[in-house]
Amino acid sequence: MAIYDKKSMRAEEFINDGEILETLKYAEENKNNKELINSILEKARPKLTSTGATCAGLSHREASVLLACEDPEILKKIYEIAEEIKLAFYGNRIVIFAPLYLSNYCVNGCVYCPYHAKNKTIPRKKLTQEEVKAEVIALQDMGHKRLAIEAGEDPKNNPIEYILECIKTIYSVHHKNGDIRRVNVNIAATTVENYRKLKEAGIGTYILFQETYHKESYLELHPTGPKHDYDYHTEAMDRAMQGGIDDVGLGVLFGLERYKYEFAGLLMHAEHLEAVFGVGPHTISVPRLKRASDIDPDAFDNGIDDETFAKITACIRLAVPYTGIIISTRESEEVRSKLLRLGVSQVSGGSRTSVGGYTTEERPHDTEQFDVSDQRTLDEVVRWLMENGHIPSFCTACYREGRTGDRFMALCKTGQILNCCHPNALMTLSEYIEDYASEKTKEVGYKMVEEELKRIPKDKVRAIAEDNIKAIKASNRRDFRF
Ligand code: SAM
């Protein structure tokens, strides 16, 4: 039997089934242990330091106790601390991105995904470079600066060369005042050599969802194709790091397995990366299974309700305080509203989840990867965020200034991130307002920018930010950053 070792490079040792089962038992036994729970909450709370704030985070065992606890008073405290942590390290900024689907050709048999190879009802489509250009122009015209590219796994149709060519095309398009400044990549697990190529192509985060950490279920849910190999998939982030990518994004597809098991596995994965590479995941995504083509989410037994979903997200926030948490348009406006208060720091907006979806008037459904719940335009999402007190940020400065991996985390951990991210958010928001916003959004936006500028503590930084925003309004000068 494999023994738990977070420093091991073997999937069955760092995501150890025995340790997860022990954790769930421990959590169940202690879910009413008030003294222990209060000490865990105290540990999770941000502490003020001379340079800002610091947070201890929680181990997978500690966080699992909180997740198991059903006391409404404790839940209230968990939510309060989640919001405190979010505000301490990310402020009221919310980073905006959009997915770009390149190809839905796929050789895998994932039973929950409409791109699975046996699905004959879905038209297969792969963007040409001309089509990529057209999609990018459409995305730039909406105001997007940050993309997550998505593709099925198909060595013939979507080899790494195709993905690299698409990245090059995306970065080459500069339409009007637009450009895409960060391309994150969500493609299947691959080799160290290919990760190195992605790094050289200038990608931001490499994102790969584990789908489920439960090996037996994983094997059943991925019956055919290269993705069937649980170990290869689970060890992908280690290879990505070895290939030089130091921002990686984890995620679980909630609904496939029991959420408490997934939660412990996800945190163990984060602990593993921290232990081996000295830096945890850059982001964690919390997708939930959705209806799509020949996929009926009700056919899966482990769906979670909105309350449980919110609790999981808040507990992730407490456990890994410096990681960005991403929520997509799989979720409705109502759910997104709630989660934004519990630690989410990135949202997608105006998304189309079909191949070629941004260049068609009508939202196409035939090649959609999942049903989009939040169907508002980016302009509507931006205004809604501001009306709820969040600053929509189109900033991509950190990675372009080399602040990735442990350098980003160091900035975040000392609370320094607030000194440059806040003005960067306001400058990129001003670009958005000037170039793309509707009159209504413009009005709300500039009011917010004006108010928020006053909150920049350093006089010098504030003066520079104010000057840059004046230049954005008066000219076509763009892309200012600290
Ligand atoms: N093909 C790549 C892979 O296998 O990892 C990644 C791209 S796939 C387009 C992105 C993610 O969509 C998957 O990792 C999965 O978690 C999610 N997904 C698949 N089917 C879904 C569904 N029916 N509802 C919600 N999300 C889904």
Short mmCIF file of C-alpha atoms and ligand atoms in Angstrom, two decimals:
data_model
loop_
_atom_site.label_atom_id
_atom_site.label_comp_id
_atom_site.label_asym_id
_atom_site.label_seq_id
_atom_site.Cartn_x
_atom_site.Cartn_y
_atom_site.Cartn_z
CA MET A 1 0.00 0.00 0.00
CA ALA A 2 1.29 3.47 -0.91
CA ILE A 3 2.29 5.70 1.99
CA TYR A 4 1.41 9.40 2.09
CA ASP A 5 4.33 11.67 1.25
CA LYS A 6 3.64 15.16 0.03
CA LYS A 7 7.17 15.47 -1.33
CA SER A 8 6.94 12.32 -3.41
CA MET A 9 6.72 12.65 -7.20
CA ARG A 10 4.37 9.66 -7.43
CA ALA A 11 0.67 10.43 -7.73
CA GLU A 12 -0.45 7.67 -5.37
CA GLU A 13 1.87 8.98 -2.65
CA PHE A 14 1.15 12.73 -2.78
CA ILE A 15 -2.57 12.21 -3.48
CA ASN A 16 -2.83 9.32 -1.14
CA ASP A 17 -6.18 7.55 -0.88
CA GLY A 18 -5.43 6.27 2.65
CA GLU A 19 -4.57 9.76 3.86
CA ILE A 20 -7.74 11.20 2.31
CA LEU A 21 -9.90 8.55 3.98
CA GLU A 22 -8.15 9.20 7.33
CA THR A 23 -8.72 12.93 6.83
CA LEU A 24 -12.43 12.44 6.20
CA LYS A 25 -12.69 10.26 9.31
CA TYR A 26 -10.82 12.83 11.40
CA ALA A 27 -13.05 15.62 10.02
CA GLU A 28 -16.22 13.67 10.81
CA GLU A 29 -15.04 12.91 14.35
CA ASN A 30 -14.14 16.54 15.02
CA LYS A 31 -16.91 18.38 13.22
CA ASN A 32 -18.49 19.35 16.56
CA ASN A 33 -15.23 19.92 18.41
CA LYS A 34 -15.74 23.63 19.09
CA GLU A 35 -12.35 24.14 20.69
CA LEU A 36 -10.49 22.65 17.73
CA ILE A 37 -12.68 24.49 15.22
CA ASN A 38 -12.13 27.83 16.91
CA SER A 39 -8.37 27.28 16.94
CA ILE A 40 -8.48 26.43 13.20
CA LEU A 41 -10.50 29.58 12.49
CA GLU A 42 -8.03 31.62 14.51
CA LYS A 43 -5.13 30.16 12.53
CA ALA A 44 -6.84 31.00 9.23
CA ARG A 45 -7.54 34.64 10.09
CA PRO A 46 -5.21 37.21 8.45
CA LYS A 47 -2.74 38.83 10.87
CA LEU A 48 -1.60 42.40 10.46
CA THR A 49 2.13 42.99 9.97
CA SER A 50 4.24 46.11 9.46
CA THR A 51 4.07 45.60 5.68
CA GLY A 52 0.44 44.56 5.35
CA ALA A 53 -1.00 41.22 6.35
CA THR A 54 0.00 37.61 6.52
CA CYS A 55 -1.97 34.40 6.56
CA ALA A 56 -1.02 30.94 7.78
CA GLY A 57 -3.36 28.92 5.56
CA LEU A 58 -4.69 25.54 6.67
CA SER A 59 -3.65 21.95 6.17
CA HIS A 60 -5.99 19.60 4.31
CA ARG A 61 -6.95 18.03 7.64
CA GLU A 62 -7.77 21.34 9.32
CA ALA A 63 -9.72 22.64 6.34
CA SER A 64 -11.62 19.35 6.08
CA VAL A 65 -12.82 19.76 9.67
CA LEU A 66 -14.28 23.17 8.75
CA LEU A 67 -15.91 21.73 5.65
CA ALA A 68 -17.50 18.94 7.71
CA CYS A 69 -18.84 21.28 10.40
CA GLU A 70 -22.54 21.99 10.00
CA ASP A 71 -23.00 24.66 12.66
CA PRO A 72 -24.51 27.79 11.00
CA GLU A 73 -22.63 30.09 13.40
CA ILE A 74 -19.30 28.55 12.38
CA LEU A 75 -20.27 28.79 8.72
CA LYS A 76 -20.91 32.50 9.22
CA LYS A 77 -17.42 32.87 10.66
CA ILE A 78 -15.88 30.91 7.77
CA TYR A 79 -17.58 33.30 5.32
CA GLU A 80 -16.39 36.35 7.26
CA ILE A 81 -12.79 35.16 7.30
CA ALA A 82 -12.92 34.22 3.60
CA GLU A 83 -13.94 37.78 2.76
CA GLU A 84 -11.30 39.21 5.11
CA ILE A 85 -8.58 37.17 3.40
CA LYS A 86 -9.77 38.15 -0.06
CA LEU A 87 -9.74 41.83 0.88
CA ALA A 88 -6.37 41.59 2.65
CA PHE A 89 -4.53 40.08 -0.32
CA TYR A 90 -6.53 40.89 -3.42
CA GLY A 91 -8.42 43.98 -2.27
CA ASN A 92 -11.73 44.59 -4.03
CA ARG A 93 -10.25 43.79 -7.45
CA ILE A 94 -11.64 41.05 -9.67
CA VAL A 95 -9.58 39.94 -12.64
CA ILE A 96 -11.49 39.42 -15.89
CA PHE A 97 -10.82 36.84 -18.58
CA ALA A 98 -12.52 34.94 -21.40
CA PRO A 99 -12.11 31.39 -22.68
CA LEU A 100 -11.24 30.86 -26.34
CA TYR A 101 -12.13 27.44 -27.74
CA LEU A 102 -9.71 26.44 -30.47
CA SER A 103 -10.79 22.92 -31.33
CA ASN A 104 -13.27 20.34 -30.10
CA TYR A 105 -11.57 17.38 -31.76
CA CYS A 106 -10.82 14.92 -28.99
CA VAL A 107 -9.68 11.31 -28.77
CA ASN A 108 -10.63 10.84 -25.10
CA GLY A 109 -13.72 9.18 -23.74
CA CYS A 110 -14.50 11.46 -20.74
CA VAL A 111 -18.08 10.48 -19.96
CA TYR A 112 -19.09 13.95 -18.67
CA CYS A 113 -17.68 15.99 -21.56
CA PRO A 114 -19.55 16.52 -24.85
CA TYR A 115 -16.23 16.55 -26.74
CA HIS A 116 -15.75 12.82 -26.03
CA ALA A 117 -14.68 10.90 -29.12
CA LYS A 118 -17.86 8.84 -29.42
CA ASN A 119 -20.19 11.84 -29.54
CA LYS A 120 -21.46 11.79 -33.11
CA THR A 121 -24.05 14.52 -32.57
CA ILE A 122 -21.52 17.30 -32.15
CA PRO A 123 -20.01 18.94 -35.25
CA ARG A 124 -16.21 18.88 -35.01
CA LYS A 125 -14.45 22.13 -35.62
CA LYS A 126 -10.92 23.45 -35.40
CA LEU A 127 -10.11 27.12 -35.96
CA THR A 128 -7.77 28.07 -38.80
CA GLN A 129 -5.26 30.84 -38.04
CA GLU A 130 -7.51 33.27 -39.92
CA GLU A 131 -10.40 32.23 -37.72
CA VAL A 132 -8.26 32.57 -34.59
CA LYS A 133 -7.48 36.12 -35.70
CA ALA A 134 -11.16 36.90 -36.24
CA GLU A 135 -12.08 35.50 -32.81
CA VAL A 136 -9.30 37.53 -31.16
CA ILE A 137 -10.47 40.72 -32.88
CA ALA A 138 -13.99 40.05 -31.62
CA LEU A 139 -12.62 39.47 -28.10
CA GLN A 140 -10.47 42.61 -28.26
CA ASP A 141 -13.49 44.59 -29.43
CA MET A 142 -15.31 43.47 -26.31
CA GLY A 143 -12.36 44.73 -24.22
CA HIS A 144 -10.65 41.49 -23.24
CA LYS A 145 -6.91 41.43 -22.50
CA ARG A 146 -6.57 37.98 -20.94
CA LEU A 147 -7.63 34.67 -22.47
CA ALA A 148 -7.71 31.04 -21.47
CA ILE A 149 -7.35 28.87 -24.56
CA GLU A 150 -9.15 25.53 -24.55
CA ALA A 151 -8.84 22.49 -26.76
CA GLY A 152 -9.69 18.80 -26.77
CA GLU A 153 -6.85 16.27 -26.81
CA ASP A 154 -6.09 15.04 -30.30
CA PRO A 155 -2.47 14.51 -31.35
CA LYS A 156 -3.41 14.59 -35.05
CA ASN A 157 -5.77 17.55 -35.14
CA ASN A 158 -4.51 19.60 -32.19
CA PRO A 159 -0.80 18.76 -31.81
CA ILE A 160 1.37 21.04 -29.68
CA GLU A 161 2.54 22.81 -32.87
CA TYR A 162 -1.05 23.85 -33.57
CA ILE A 163 -1.48 25.20 -30.04
CA LEU A 164 1.83 27.11 -30.29
CA GLU A 165 0.85 28.57 -33.65
CA CYS A 166 -2.47 29.75 -32.19
CA ILE A 167 -0.68 31.40 -29.24
CA LYS A 168 1.61 33.23 -31.65
CA THR A 169 -1.37 34.38 -33.71
CA ILE A 170 -3.24 35.56 -30.62
CA TYR A 171 -0.33 37.68 -29.39
CA SER A 172 0.22 39.11 -32.89
CA VAL A 173 -3.25 40.66 -33.24
CA HIS A 174 -3.48 44.36 -32.28
CA HIS A 175 -6.83 45.65 -33.37
CA LYS A 176 -7.46 49.36 -32.71
CA ASN A 177 -6.28 49.89 -29.11
CA GLY A 178 -6.70 46.21 -28.32
CA ASP A 179 -4.27 43.45 -27.54
CA ILE A 180 -4.22 40.17 -25.71
CA ARG A 181 -1.54 40.45 -23.07
CA ARG A 182 -1.81 37.12 -21.32
CA VAL A 183 -2.75 33.74 -22.75
CA ASN A 184 -3.44 31.04 -20.19
CA VAL A 185 -3.61 27.52 -21.53
CA ASN A 186 -6.01 24.71 -20.64
CA ILE A 187 -4.96 21.69 -22.66
CA ALA A 188 -4.46 18.04 -21.81
CA ALA A 189 -1.54 16.75 -19.75
CA THR A 190 1.63 16.62 -21.83
CA THR A 191 5.40 16.13 -21.70
CA VAL A 192 8.07 18.28 -20.01
CA GLU A 193 9.36 19.16 -23.46
CA ASN A 194 5.96 20.43 -24.58
CA TYR A 195 5.52 22.41 -21.36
CA ARG A 196 8.88 24.01 -22.10
CA LYS A 197 7.60 24.99 -25.55
CA LEU A 198 4.49 26.54 -24.01
CA LYS A 199 6.65 28.47 -21.58
CA GLU A 200 8.79 29.75 -24.46
CA ALA A 201 5.64 30.80 -26.30
CA GLY A 202 4.96 33.17 -23.41
CA ILE A 203 1.95 31.59 -21.76
CA GLY A 204 0.64 32.80 -18.43
CA THR A 205 -0.85 30.02 -16.32
CA TYR A 206 -1.02 26.38 -17.36
CA ILE A 207 -4.41 25.15 -16.23
CA LEU A 208 -5.38 21.52 -15.93
CA PHE A 209 -8.38 20.29 -13.98
CA GLN A 210 -7.89 17.04 -12.15
CA GLU A 211 -11.62 16.34 -12.70
CA THR A 212 -11.54 13.90 -9.77
CA TYR A 213 -8.81 12.88 -7.35
CA HIS A 214 -10.52 9.57 -6.67
CA LYS A 215 -8.51 7.11 -8.75
CA GLU A 216 -11.13 4.39 -9.14
CA SER A 217 -13.79 6.88 -10.25
CA TYR A 218 -11.26 8.64 -12.46
CA LEU A 219 -10.58 5.42 -14.34
CA GLU A 220 -14.31 4.85 -14.88
CA LEU A 221 -15.00 8.44 -15.90
CA HIS A 222 -12.12 8.38 -18.40
CA PRO A 223 -12.55 4.90 -19.87
CA THR A 224 -10.58 5.44 -23.09
CA GLY A 225 -7.86 7.62 -24.58
CA PRO A 226 -4.61 8.99 -23.11
CA LYS A 227 -6.48 10.79 -20.33
CA HIS A 228 -7.31 7.37 -18.86
CA ASP A 229 -3.83 7.36 -17.30
CA TYR A 230 -4.53 8.74 -13.80
CA ASP A 231 -0.90 8.98 -12.75
CA TYR A 232 0.20 10.79 -15.91
CA HIS A 233 -2.66 13.28 -15.48
CA THR A 234 -2.10 13.79 -11.75
CA GLU A 235 1.64 14.30 -12.15
CA ALA A 236 1.19 16.80 -15.03
CA MET A 237 1.73 19.88 -12.86
CA ASP A 238 5.10 18.53 -11.74
CA ARG A 239 6.15 18.15 -15.37
CA ALA A 240 4.82 21.64 -16.15
CA MET A 241 6.96 23.05 -13.32
CA GLN A 242 9.95 21.04 -14.52
CA GLY A 243 9.37 22.54 -17.98
CA GLY A 244 9.72 26.02 -16.47
CA ILE A 245 6.07 27.00 -16.08
CA ASP A 246 5.78 28.34 -12.57
CA ASP A 247 2.16 29.46 -12.60
CA VAL A 248 -0.12 26.44 -12.65
CA GLY A 249 -3.88 26.29 -12.10
CA LEU A 250 -5.62 23.40 -10.33
CA GLY A 251 -9.29 22.48 -10.37
CA VAL A 252 -11.83 19.78 -9.66
CA LEU A 253 -14.99 19.23 -11.68
CA PHE A 254 -17.51 19.22 -8.85
CA GLY A 255 -20.36 16.78 -9.34
CA LEU A 256 -18.29 13.79 -10.41
CA GLU A 257 -17.23 12.50 -6.98
CA ARG A 258 -18.03 13.17 -3.30
CA TYR A 259 -17.01 16.73 -2.64
CA LYS A 260 -15.28 16.12 0.69
CA TYR A 261 -12.94 13.64 -0.95
CA GLU A 262 -12.19 16.08 -3.79
CA PHE A 263 -11.63 18.95 -1.40
CA ALA A 264 -8.99 17.04 0.59
CA GLY A 265 -7.32 15.84 -2.64
CA LEU A 266 -7.21 19.35 -4.07
CA LEU A 267 -5.55 20.75 -0.94
CA MET A 268 -3.07 17.87 -0.85
CA HIS A 269 -2.16 18.69 -4.44
CA ALA A 270 -1.53 22.32 -3.46
CA GLU A 271 0.57 21.19 -0.47
CA HIS A 272 2.57 18.91 -2.75
CA LEU A 273 3.45 21.73 -5.16
CA GLU A 274 4.42 24.00 -2.28
CA ALA A 275 6.56 21.26 -0.70
CA VAL A 276 8.37 20.27 -3.89
CA PHE A 277 8.66 23.55 -5.82
CA GLY A 278 8.30 26.11 -3.03
CA VAL A 279 5.24 27.61 -4.69
CA GLY A 280 1.62 26.54 -4.53
CA PRO A 281 -0.93 26.76 -7.35
CA HIS A 282 -1.33 30.20 -8.92
CA THR A 283 -5.05 29.60 -9.26
CA ILE A 284 -7.73 27.13 -8.27
CA SER A 285 -10.87 26.78 -10.39
CA VAL A 286 -14.15 25.51 -9.05
CA PRO A 287 -16.17 24.33 -12.07
CA ARG A 288 -19.41 22.42 -11.57
CA LEU A 289 -20.71 19.84 -14.01
CA LYS A 290 -23.18 21.32 -16.52
CA ARG A 291 -25.62 20.17 -19.17
CA ALA A 292 -24.17 19.93 -22.70
CA SER A 293 -24.88 18.15 -26.01
CA ASP A 294 -25.31 14.49 -24.99
CA ILE A 295 -24.40 15.13 -21.32
CA ASP A 296 -27.07 15.12 -18.61
CA PRO A 297 -25.61 16.30 -15.28
CA ASP A 298 -28.43 14.53 -13.41
CA ALA A 299 -26.95 11.24 -14.53
CA PHE A 300 -24.11 11.87 -12.06
CA ASP A 301 -24.80 11.25 -8.38
CA ASN A 302 -22.56 13.76 -6.71
CA GLY A 303 -24.03 17.13 -7.69
CA ILE A 304 -23.71 19.80 -5.01
CA ASP A 305 -26.20 22.51 -4.13
CA ASP A 306 -25.35 26.21 -4.13
CA GLU A 307 -24.87 26.37 -0.35
CA THR A 308 -22.36 23.52 -0.31
CA PHE A 309 -20.63 25.04 -3.31
CA ALA A 310 -20.26 28.36 -1.48
CA LYS A 311 -18.93 26.60 1.61
CA ILE A 312 -16.31 24.70 -0.42
CA THR A 313 -15.15 27.91 -2.09
CA ALA A 314 -14.84 29.74 1.23
CA CYS A 315 -12.94 26.84 2.81
CA ILE A 316 -10.50 26.84 -0.15
CA ARG A 317 -10.00 30.56 0.47
CA LEU A 318 -9.08 29.88 4.11
CA ALA A 319 -6.77 26.98 3.29
CA VAL A 320 -4.79 28.55 0.40
CA PRO A 321 -5.00 32.29 1.05
CA TYR A 322 -2.63 33.47 -1.69
CA THR A 323 -4.11 31.55 -4.58
CA GLY A 324 -6.44 33.16 -7.09
CA ILE A 325 -9.87 31.49 -7.16
CA ILE A 326 -11.61 31.36 -10.54
CA ILE A 327 -15.28 31.09 -11.27
CA SER A 328 -16.61 30.79 -14.80
CA THR A 329 -19.88 31.52 -16.57
CA ARG A 330 -20.94 27.96 -15.74
CA GLU A 331 -22.47 29.73 -12.74
CA SER A 332 -25.40 32.13 -12.69
CA GLU A 333 -25.24 35.81 -11.74
CA GLU A 334 -26.77 34.95 -8.36
CA VAL A 335 -24.18 32.29 -7.48
CA ARG A 336 -21.33 34.44 -8.78
CA SER A 337 -22.54 37.37 -6.66
CA LYS A 338 -22.38 35.28 -3.53
CA LEU A 339 -19.01 33.70 -4.31
CA LEU A 340 -17.40 37.04 -5.07
CA ARG A 341 -17.84 37.84 -1.38
CA LEU A 342 -16.24 34.56 -0.32
CA GLY A 343 -12.83 34.80 -1.89
CA VAL A 344 -13.20 34.48 -5.65
CA SER A 345 -10.67 36.74 -7.41
CA GLN A 346 -11.15 35.99 -11.14
CA VAL A 347 -14.26 35.70 -13.29
CA SER A 348 -14.91 35.17 -16.97
CA GLY A 349 -17.32 37.47 -18.76
CA GLY A 350 -19.15 37.55 -22.08
CA SER A 351 -17.98 33.96 -22.62
CA ARG A 352 -18.81 31.72 -25.55
CA THR A 353 -17.87 28.10 -25.00
CA SER A 354 -18.18 26.98 -28.61
CA VAL A 355 -15.47 26.81 -31.27
CA GLY A 356 -15.78 30.03 -33.29
CA GLY A 357 -18.46 31.38 -30.94
CA TYR A 358 -17.26 34.97 -30.76
CA THR A 359 -17.61 35.69 -34.46
CA THR A 360 -21.25 34.67 -34.76
CA GLU A 361 -24.15 37.00 -33.92
CA GLU A 362 -26.30 34.37 -32.25
CA ARG A 363 -24.88 32.32 -29.40
CA PRO A 364 -24.18 28.95 -31.11
CA HIS A 365 -25.07 25.82 -29.13
CA ASP A 366 -23.99 23.03 -31.43
CA THR A 367 -20.30 22.92 -30.47
CA GLU A 368 -20.70 24.31 -26.94
CA GLN A 369 -18.65 22.59 -24.27
CA PHE A 370 -21.15 23.43 -21.57
CA ASP A 371 -24.27 25.46 -21.10
CA VAL A 372 -23.41 29.05 -20.12
CA SER A 373 -25.51 30.22 -17.17
CA ASP A 374 -24.31 33.80 -17.04
CA GLN A 375 -25.09 35.05 -20.55
CA ARG A 376 -24.55 38.77 -19.94
CA THR A 377 -22.23 40.81 -22.13
CA LEU A 378 -18.81 41.82 -20.82
CA ASP A 379 -20.05 45.40 -20.50
CA GLU A 380 -22.92 44.23 -18.30
CA VAL A 381 -20.60 42.08 -16.17
CA VAL A 382 -18.12 44.96 -15.74
CA ARG A 383 -20.89 47.36 -14.67
CA TRP A 384 -22.44 44.80 -12.35
CA LEU A 385 -19.09 44.21 -10.65
CA MET A 386 -18.59 47.93 -10.08
CA GLU A 387 -22.12 48.43 -8.81
CA ASN A 388 -21.34 45.76 -6.24
CA GLY A 389 -18.13 47.44 -5.11
CA HIS A 390 -15.62 45.30 -7.04
CA ILE A 391 -12.98 46.80 -9.34
CA PRO A 392 -12.91 44.86 -12.63
CA SER A 393 -9.23 44.49 -13.48
CA PHE A 394 -7.77 43.81 -16.91
CA CYS A 395 -4.27 43.86 -15.48
CA THR A 396 -1.65 41.42 -16.75
CA ALA A 397 1.38 43.24 -15.31
CA CYS A 398 2.75 40.67 -12.87
CA TYR A 399 3.63 38.00 -15.34
CA ARG A 400 4.89 40.50 -17.90
CA GLU A 401 7.18 42.02 -15.28
CA GLY A 402 8.48 38.57 -14.38
CA ARG A 403 6.49 38.43 -11.15
CA THR A 404 5.48 34.78 -11.51
CA GLY A 405 5.73 31.71 -9.30
CA ASP A 406 7.41 32.38 -5.97
CA ARG A 407 8.10 36.03 -6.91
CA PHE A 408 4.36 36.63 -7.26
CA MET A 409 3.66 34.71 -4.07
CA ALA A 410 6.31 36.68 -2.15
CA LEU A 411 4.65 39.90 -3.24
CA CYS A 412 1.28 38.55 -2.25
CA LYS A 413 2.45 37.14 1.06
CA THR A 414 3.88 40.44 2.26
CA GLY A 415 0.73 42.29 1.30
CA GLN A 416 2.79 44.30 -1.22
CA ILE A 417 0.53 43.29 -4.03
CA LEU A 418 -1.86 46.05 -2.99
CA ASN A 419 0.74 48.70 -3.70
CA CYS A 420 0.95 47.97 -7.41
CA CYS A 421 -2.12 45.89 -8.27
CA HIS A 422 -4.62 48.49 -7.16
CA PRO A 423 -3.30 51.29 -9.44
CA ASN A 424 -2.74 48.75 -12.24
CA ALA A 425 -6.38 47.70 -11.96
CA LEU A 426 -7.52 51.30 -12.14
CA MET A 427 -5.37 52.05 -15.18
CA THR A 428 -6.53 48.98 -17.12
CA LEU A 429 -10.13 49.65 -16.10
CA SER A 430 -9.71 53.18 -17.49
CA GLU A 431 -8.49 51.69 -20.78
CA TYR A 432 -11.59 49.50 -20.87
CA ILE A 433 -13.88 52.42 -20.09
CA GLU A 434 -12.30 54.68 -22.70
CA ASP A 435 -12.18 52.11 -25.50
CA TYR A 436 -15.11 49.76 -25.00
CA ALA A 437 -17.64 50.74 -22.32
CA SER A 438 -21.21 51.81 -22.94
CA GLU A 439 -22.18 55.31 -21.72
CA LYS A 440 -23.86 53.85 -18.65
CA THR A 441 -20.81 51.80 -17.71
CA LYS A 442 -18.53 54.74 -18.40
CA GLU A 443 -20.39 56.85 -15.89
CA VAL A 444 -20.24 54.23 -13.14
CA GLY A 445 -16.65 53.42 -14.08
CA TYR A 446 -15.08 56.84 -13.91
CA LYS A 447 -16.84 57.53 -10.63
CA MET A 448 -15.26 54.38 -9.23
CA VAL A 449 -11.81 55.18 -10.66
CA GLU A 450 -11.92 58.64 -9.08
CA GLU A 451 -12.90 57.29 -5.67
CA GLU A 452 -10.44 54.42 -5.77
CA LEU A 453 -7.50 56.64 -6.79
CA LYS A 454 -7.86 58.38 -3.42
CA ARG A 455 -7.22 55.07 -1.69
CA ILE A 456 -3.69 54.65 -3.12
CA PRO A 457 -1.55 55.20 -0.04
CA LYS A 458 1.73 56.37 -1.63
CA ASP A 459 1.55 59.95 -2.95
CA LYS A 460 4.06 59.28 -5.70
CA VAL A 461 2.25 56.16 -6.97
CA ARG A 462 -1.07 58.00 -6.88
CA ALA A 463 0.33 60.91 -8.89
CA ILE A 464 1.76 58.59 -11.56
CA ALA A 465 -1.50 56.64 -11.81
CA GLU A 466 -3.48 59.87 -12.14
CA ASP A 467 -1.18 61.12 -14.89
CA ASN A 468 -1.40 57.83 -16.76
CA ILE A 469 -5.18 57.82 -16.59
CA LYS A 470 -5.20 61.37 -17.94
CA ALA A 471 -3.03 60.15 -20.85
CA ILE A 472 -5.38 57.21 -21.49
CA LYS A 473 -8.32 59.61 -21.72
CA ALA A 474 -6.51 62.16 -23.86
CA SER A 475 -4.59 59.93 -26.25
CA ASN A 476 -4.13 56.43 -27.58
CA ARG A 477 -1.30 55.71 -25.15
CA ARG A 478 -2.02 52.37 -23.43
CA ASP A 479 -0.49 49.62 -21.36
CA PHE A 480 0.86 51.58 -18.40
CA ARG A 481 1.86 49.42 -15.49
CA PHE A 482 3.70 49.32 -12.18
N1 SAM B 1 -9.06 18.81 -22.96
C1 SAM B 1 -8.35 19.33 -21.87
C2 SAM B 1 -8.29 18.31 -20.74
O1 SAM B 1 -8.68 17.20 -20.97
O2 SAM B 1 -7.89 18.66 -19.66
C3 SAM B 1 -8.87 20.63 -21.30
C4 SAM B 1 -9.88 21.37 -21.99
S1 SAM B 1 -11.54 21.03 -21.48
C5 SAM B 1 -12.12 21.92 -22.84
C6 SAM B 1 -11.76 22.04 -20.05
C7 SAM B 1 -12.54 21.50 -18.87
O3 SAM B 1 -13.93 21.56 -19.09
C8 SAM B 1 -12.31 20.08 -18.48
O4 SAM B 1 -11.13 19.91 -17.77
C9 SAM B 1 -13.55 19.75 -17.65
O5 SAM B 1 -13.31 19.89 -16.27
C10 SAM B 1 -14.56 20.81 -18.07
N2 SAM B 1 -15.80 20.17 -18.55
C11 SAM B 1 -15.93 19.12 -19.38
N3 SAM B 1 -17.23 18.78 -19.52
C12 SAM B 1 -17.95 19.64 -18.76
C13 SAM B 1 -19.33 19.78 -18.47
N4 SAM B 1 -20.26 18.98 -19.00
N5 SAM B 1 -19.70 20.76 -17.62
C14 SAM B 1 -18.79 21.57 -17.07
N6 SAM B 1 -17.49 21.49 -17.30
C15 SAM B 1 -17.04 20.54 -18.14
#
